[in-house]
Coordinates of C-alpha atoms and ligand atoms in Angstrom, one line a residue:
M621 CA 188.3 1.1 98.0
A622 CA 188.8 4.8 98.9
E623 CA 185.6 6.7 99.2
V624 CA 185.0 9.1 96.3
R625 CA 184.1 12.5 97.7
P626 CA 182.1 15.0 95.8
R627 CA 184.1 17.8 94.3
V628 CA 183.3 21.4 94.5
W629 CA 184.9 24.4 92.6
V630 CA 185.4 27.7 94.4
S631 CA 185.8 30.3 91.7
Q632 CA 187.3 33.1 93.6
P633 CA 189.3 33.6 96.9
L634 CA 186.5 33.8 99.5
F635 CA 187.6 33.9 103.2
A636 CA 189.6 30.7 103.4
D637 CA 188.6 30.0 107.0
I638 CA 184.9 29.9 106.0
V639 CA 185.5 27.9 102.7
E640 CA 187.4 25.4 104.9
R641 CA 184.0 24.1 106.1
L642 CA 183.5 22.6 102.6
R643 CA 186.5 20.3 103.1
E644 CA 184.6 18.3 105.7
H645 CA 182.4 16.9 102.9
F646 CA 184.0 17.7 99.6
D647 CA 187.3 17.8 97.7
V648 CA 187.7 21.5 97.1
I649 CA 189.3 23.0 94.0
D650 CA 189.9 26.6 95.0
T651 CA 191.2 29.7 93.2
A652 CA 194.1 31.5 94.8
Q653 CA 193.6 34.9 93.0
V654 CA 190.7 36.9 91.9
T655 CA 190.3 35.7 88.3
Q656 CA 188.1 36.7 85.4
H657 CA 187.6 33.1 84.2
G658 CA 186.6 32.9 80.5
A659 CA 183.7 30.7 79.5
A660 CA 186.0 27.9 78.5
A661 CA 187.8 27.9 81.8
I662 CA 184.5 27.9 83.7
A663 CA 183.2 25.0 81.6
V664 CA 186.4 23.0 82.4
A665 CA 186.1 23.7 86.1
L666 CA 182.5 22.7 86.2
A667 CA 183.0 19.6 84.1
G668 CA 184.3 17.5 86.9
S669 CA 182.5 19.2 89.8
D670 CA 179.4 18.3 91.8
G671 CA 179.0 21.9 93.0
A672 CA 180.3 25.4 92.7
L673 CA 180.7 28.5 94.9
V674 CA 180.7 31.4 92.5
T675 CA 180.4 35.2 92.5
L676 CA 179.1 37.9 90.1
N677 CA 182.4 37.6 88.3
D678 CA 181.4 34.2 86.9
P679 CA 178.8 34.1 84.2
I680 CA 177.3 30.6 83.9
G681 CA 174.6 29.4 81.5
A682 CA 173.8 26.5 79.2
A683 CA 177.1 26.5 77.4
E684 CA 179.2 26.4 80.6
V685 CA 177.2 23.5 82.1
A686 CA 176.8 21.5 78.9
G687 CA 179.7 19.2 79.8
A688 CA 179.0 19.2 83.5
G689 CA 177.1 16.0 83.9
R690 CA 177.8 15.7 87.7
L691 CA 177.0 19.3 88.5
R692 CA 174.0 19.5 91.0
A693 CA 174.4 22.9 92.7
I694 CA 175.7 26.4 92.2
A695 CA 175.8 28.7 95.2
N696 CA 176.2 32.3 94.3
V697 CA 177.8 34.6 96.8
G698 CA 175.5 37.6 96.3
V699 CA 171.9 38.4 96.4
G700 CA 171.9 39.4 92.8
Y701 CA 172.3 36.5 90.4
N702 CA 172.2 38.0 87.0
N703 CA 175.5 36.3 86.3
L704 CA 173.6 33.0 86.2
D705 CA 171.1 32.0 83.5
V706 CA 168.7 30.5 86.0
P707 CA 166.2 29.1 83.4
A708 CA 169.0 27.2 81.6
L709 CA 170.5 25.9 84.9
T710 CA 167.0 24.8 86.0
R711 CA 166.6 22.9 82.8
A712 CA 169.9 21.2 83.6
R713 CA 168.4 20.3 87.0
I714 CA 171.0 22.4 88.9
V715 CA 170.0 23.9 92.2
V716 CA 170.8 27.7 92.3
T717 CA 171.1 29.6 95.6
N718 CA 171.9 33.2 96.5
T719 CA 172.6 35.2 99.7
P720 CA 169.7 37.5 100.6
D721 CA 169.0 39.0 104.0
V722 CA 172.5 38.9 105.4
L723 CA 173.5 42.0 103.4
T724 CA 170.3 44.0 103.6
E725 CA 171.2 46.5 106.3
T726 CA 174.9 46.9 105.2
T727 CA 173.8 47.6 101.6
A728 CA 171.0 50.0 102.7
D729 CA 173.6 51.9 104.8
F730 CA 175.8 52.2 101.8
G731 CA 173.0 53.3 99.5
F732 CA 172.2 56.1 101.9
A733 CA 175.9 57.1 102.2
L734 CA 176.4 57.2 98.4
M735 CA 173.2 59.3 98.0
M736 CA 174.4 61.7 100.6
A737 CA 177.9 61.9 99.1
A738 CA 176.4 62.7 95.7
A739 CA 173.9 65.3 97.1
R740 CA 176.4 67.0 99.4
R741 CA 179.3 66.8 97.0
I742 CA 181.5 65.1 99.5
T743 CA 184.0 63.3 97.2
E744 CA 184.0 66.3 94.8
G745 CA 184.9 68.5 97.7
E746 CA 187.6 66.2 98.9
R747 CA 189.2 66.0 95.5
W748 CA 189.1 69.8 95.1
L749 CA 190.8 70.2 98.5
R750 CA 193.5 67.6 97.8
E751 CA 194.2 69.3 94.5
G752 CA 195.1 72.4 96.5
Q753 CA 192.2 74.5 95.1
W754 CA 190.9 75.6 98.6
R755 CA 192.6 78.9 98.9
Q756 CA 190.0 80.8 101.0
W757 CA 186.8 79.8 102.7
S758 CA 183.9 81.1 100.7
F759 CA 180.2 81.1 101.2
E760 CA 179.2 79.7 97.8
T761 CA 181.7 76.9 97.5
L762 CA 180.3 73.5 96.6
L763 CA 176.7 74.1 97.3
G764 CA 174.7 70.9 97.3
G765 CA 171.2 69.6 97.7
D766 CA 169.5 68.7 101.0
L767 CA 168.4 65.3 102.0
H768 CA 166.3 66.3 105.0
G769 CA 162.8 67.2 104.0
S770 CA 163.4 66.2 100.4
T771 CA 161.6 63.4 98.4
L772 CA 163.4 60.1 98.2
A773 CA 162.3 58.0 95.3
I774 CA 163.1 54.3 95.5
L775 CA 162.9 52.1 92.4
G776 CA 162.7 48.5 93.6
M777 CA 161.2 48.1 97.0
G778 CA 162.5 44.7 98.2
R779 CA 164.4 44.2 101.4
I780 CA 167.2 46.7 100.7
G781 CA 164.7 49.3 99.3
Q782 CA 162.7 49.0 102.5
G783 CA 165.9 49.3 104.6
I784 CA 166.7 52.6 102.9
A785 CA 163.1 53.8 103.3
R786 CA 163.3 53.1 107.1
R787 CA 166.6 55.1 107.3
A788 CA 164.9 58.0 105.4
A789 CA 162.5 58.5 108.3
G790 CA 165.4 59.8 110.4
F791 CA 166.0 62.5 107.8
D792 CA 162.4 63.4 107.7
M793 CA 162.2 62.5 104.0
R794 CA 159.0 61.9 102.0
V795 CA 159.4 58.4 100.5
L796 CA 157.9 57.4 97.2
Y797 CA 158.5 54.0 95.6
H798 CA 157.8 52.1 92.5
N799 CA 157.9 48.3 92.3
R800 CA 156.6 45.5 90.2
S801 CA 154.0 44.9 92.8
R802 CA 152.6 47.2 95.5
L803 CA 153.7 46.4 99.1
P804 CA 151.1 45.3 101.6
D805 CA 149.6 48.2 103.6
D806 CA 151.4 47.3 106.9
V807 CA 154.8 47.3 105.1
E808 CA 154.1 50.6 103.4
R809 CA 153.1 52.1 106.8
D810 CA 156.3 50.7 108.4
C811 CA 158.4 52.2 105.6
R812 CA 156.3 55.4 105.5
A813 CA 156.4 54.9 101.8
Q814 CA 153.8 55.8 99.1
Y815 CA 153.5 53.8 95.9
V816 CA 153.5 55.8 92.7
D817 CA 153.9 55.0 89.0
F818 CA 157.3 55.1 87.3
D819 CA 156.8 58.6 85.7
T820 CA 155.6 60.1 88.9
L821 CA 158.6 58.6 90.7
L822 CA 160.9 60.2 88.2
A823 CA 159.2 63.6 88.2
Q824 CA 158.9 64.0 91.9
A825 CA 162.3 62.6 93.0
D826 CA 164.8 64.8 94.7
H827 CA 166.9 61.7 95.1
L828 CA 166.3 58.6 93.0
L829 CA 167.7 55.4 94.3
L830 CA 167.9 52.2 92.2
V831 CA 167.6 49.0 94.1
L832 CA 165.8 46.7 91.8
P833 CA 167.1 43.3 90.5
Y834 CA 168.6 43.4 87.0
S835 CA 167.1 41.4 84.1
S836 CA 167.0 41.9 80.4
Q837 CA 163.5 43.3 80.8
V838 CA 164.8 46.3 82.8
H839 CA 167.9 46.9 80.7
H840 CA 168.4 50.7 80.4
L841 CA 165.2 51.3 82.3
V842 CA 166.7 54.7 83.2
D843 CA 167.5 56.0 79.7
A844 CA 167.5 59.4 78.1
A845 CA 163.7 59.6 78.2
A846 CA 163.5 58.7 81.8
L847 CA 166.3 61.1 82.8
A848 CA 164.5 63.9 80.9
K849 CA 161.5 63.5 83.3
M850 CA 163.7 64.2 86.4
K851 CA 164.3 67.6 88.0
P852 CA 167.6 69.2 87.1
T853 CA 168.3 69.5 90.8
A854 CA 167.8 65.8 91.4
T855 CA 170.4 63.1 92.1
L856 CA 170.5 59.5 90.9
T857 CA 172.1 56.7 93.0
N858 CA 172.6 53.1 91.6
I859 CA 173.5 50.3 94.0
A860 CA 171.8 47.6 92.0
R861 CA 173.3 46.7 88.6
G862 CA 174.9 48.9 86.0
G863 CA 172.8 47.7 83.1
L864 CA 169.7 49.5 84.6
V865 CA 171.1 52.8 83.5
D866 CA 172.1 54.0 80.0
E867 CA 175.4 55.4 81.1
A868 CA 175.9 57.5 77.9
A869 CA 172.5 59.2 78.5
L870 CA 173.5 59.7 82.2
A871 CA 176.8 61.3 81.3
D872 CA 174.9 63.6 78.8
A873 CA 172.4 64.7 81.5
L874 CA 175.1 65.3 84.2
S875 CA 177.4 67.3 81.9
A876 CA 174.5 69.4 80.5
G877 CA 173.2 70.2 84.0
R878 CA 170.0 68.3 83.4
L879 CA 170.7 66.3 86.6
A880 CA 172.6 67.6 89.6
A881 CA 174.7 64.5 90.6
A882 CA 174.9 60.8 90.6
G883 CA 176.3 58.1 92.9
L884 CA 177.3 54.9 91.2
D885 CA 178.5 51.7 92.8
V886 CA 177.8 49.5 89.8
F887 CA 178.6 49.8 86.1
E888 CA 177.5 48.2 82.9
G889 CA 180.9 46.9 81.9
E890 CA 182.5 46.7 85.3
P891 CA 185.3 46.8 86.2
A892 CA 185.6 49.1 83.2
V893 CA 183.9 52.5 83.8
N894 CA 182.6 54.7 81.1
P895 CA 185.4 57.3 80.6
R896 CA 182.9 60.1 80.3
L897 CA 181.7 59.3 83.8
L898 CA 185.3 59.2 85.1
A899 CA 185.8 62.7 83.7
L900 CA 182.8 64.2 85.5
R901 CA 183.1 65.9 88.9
N902 CA 179.4 65.5 89.9
V903 CA 179.5 61.7 90.0
V904 CA 180.6 59.7 93.0
L905 CA 182.1 56.4 91.8
T906 CA 182.7 53.4 94.0
P907 CA 183.8 49.8 92.9
H908 CA 180.7 47.7 93.7
I909 CA 181.2 47.7 97.4
A910 CA 177.7 48.3 98.8
S911 CA 177.7 45.0 100.7
A912 CA 181.4 45.2 101.6
S913 CA 181.6 45.4 105.3
L914 CA 183.8 42.7 106.7
A915 CA 181.0 41.2 108.8
T916 CA 178.6 41.1 105.9
R917 CA 180.9 39.8 103.3
R918 CA 181.8 37.0 105.7
A919 CA 178.1 36.3 106.4
M920 CA 177.5 36.1 102.7
V921 CA 180.2 33.5 102.2
S922 CA 179.1 31.6 105.2
L923 CA 175.5 31.4 103.9
A924 CA 176.7 30.4 100.4
V925 CA 178.7 27.6 102.0
D926 CA 175.7 26.4 104.0
N927 CA 173.7 26.5 100.8
L928 CA 176.2 24.4 98.9
I929 CA 176.6 21.8 101.7
A930 CA 172.8 21.4 102.0
A931 CA 172.1 21.4 98.3
L932 CA 174.6 18.6 97.8
G933 CA 172.8 16.6 100.5
F934 CA 175.1 17.1 103.6
G935 CA 174.8 18.8 106.9
P936 CA 171.8 19.6 109.1
D937 CA 169.8 21.1 106.2
A938 CA 170.6 18.3 103.8
G939 CA 168.5 18.7 100.7
R940 CA 167.0 22.0 101.9
P941 CA 169.4 24.8 101.2
P942 CA 168.5 27.9 103.3
T943 CA 168.1 30.4 100.4
P944 CA 167.3 28.6 97.1
V945 CA 166.6 30.6 94.0
N946 CA 165.0 27.9 91.8
A947 CA 163.5 25.4 94.3
D948 CA 160.0 26.0 93.0
Q949 CA 160.9 25.6 89.3
L950 CA 162.9 22.4 90.1
K951 CA 159.8 20.9 91.7
R952 CA 157.8 21.2 88.5
Ligands
DGY1788 C1 175.0 41.3 95.5 O1 175.0 40.7 96.5 O2 174.3 41.1 94.5 C2 176.1 42.3 95.4 O3 176.0 43.1 94.3 C3 177.5 41.7 95.5 O4 177.5 40.6 94.8

């Protein structure tokens, strides 16, 4: 009788040469085009699968796995996994993995670039020039805020936040941070970062950078009240998740001059962007690309593939995926 191989579903096109490694162990059902799968389509795809390789485009919770009796592992290609209802998946005894570490430095580079672009009005200047508005060099055109010597305020001081703090040393910035828990002394020293409470962070920021994981507890953490505590000369950069910021309140603050500029790589309803933000000149908008260097995106897929192979009991790490999310909860 022919051997029955486990089946895995790959929800999006993800570097075919790397995904190919799955075929050594599994029958692979792949997806030729970037697709916004609806809940019903995800449920159908998972129903006959032992594992899945998914991205932030694919929301999966109790309903999507209800008919997926064989499903044992979901490997998310991304460090953030708010697309997955981890408690529900854990209850269904499904291993969840993500892709930390491999994207830290690339994402920190991008956070810094986005903050600089917002503070120094780089994309605004480019648009203005392309529109043919540059008729004569003038001393007071597009004056921005400095980064060097200013106060960088980092909300969320995990690996990426720490990478940004280390970069800030080269710009002679004072670094403040706020986090669920305070970092050990040696890490604070290494990052030259000082822990402060949330209100102090907001009030003292020249440049506020959001790098914390999203969950419903921090939904709209940066709302109208938080923005009102910031300096009107400050900038806000978000490379975490759109749901952290009340976008309507942000648009109000930016258009009223209560905040100088913003850099946004993530949006609450992405790929849709709040039309009020689209209309504002003092916002740099990018399409969720903070980790999108070729090498890093390939490393993310490779790690997710390793995770899936191991979680389904194959390869050198069989049973021990390199970067599990819910291993501890599953042990209980
Ligand atoms: C992440 O890794 O969480 C990025 O936002 C891309 O998925």
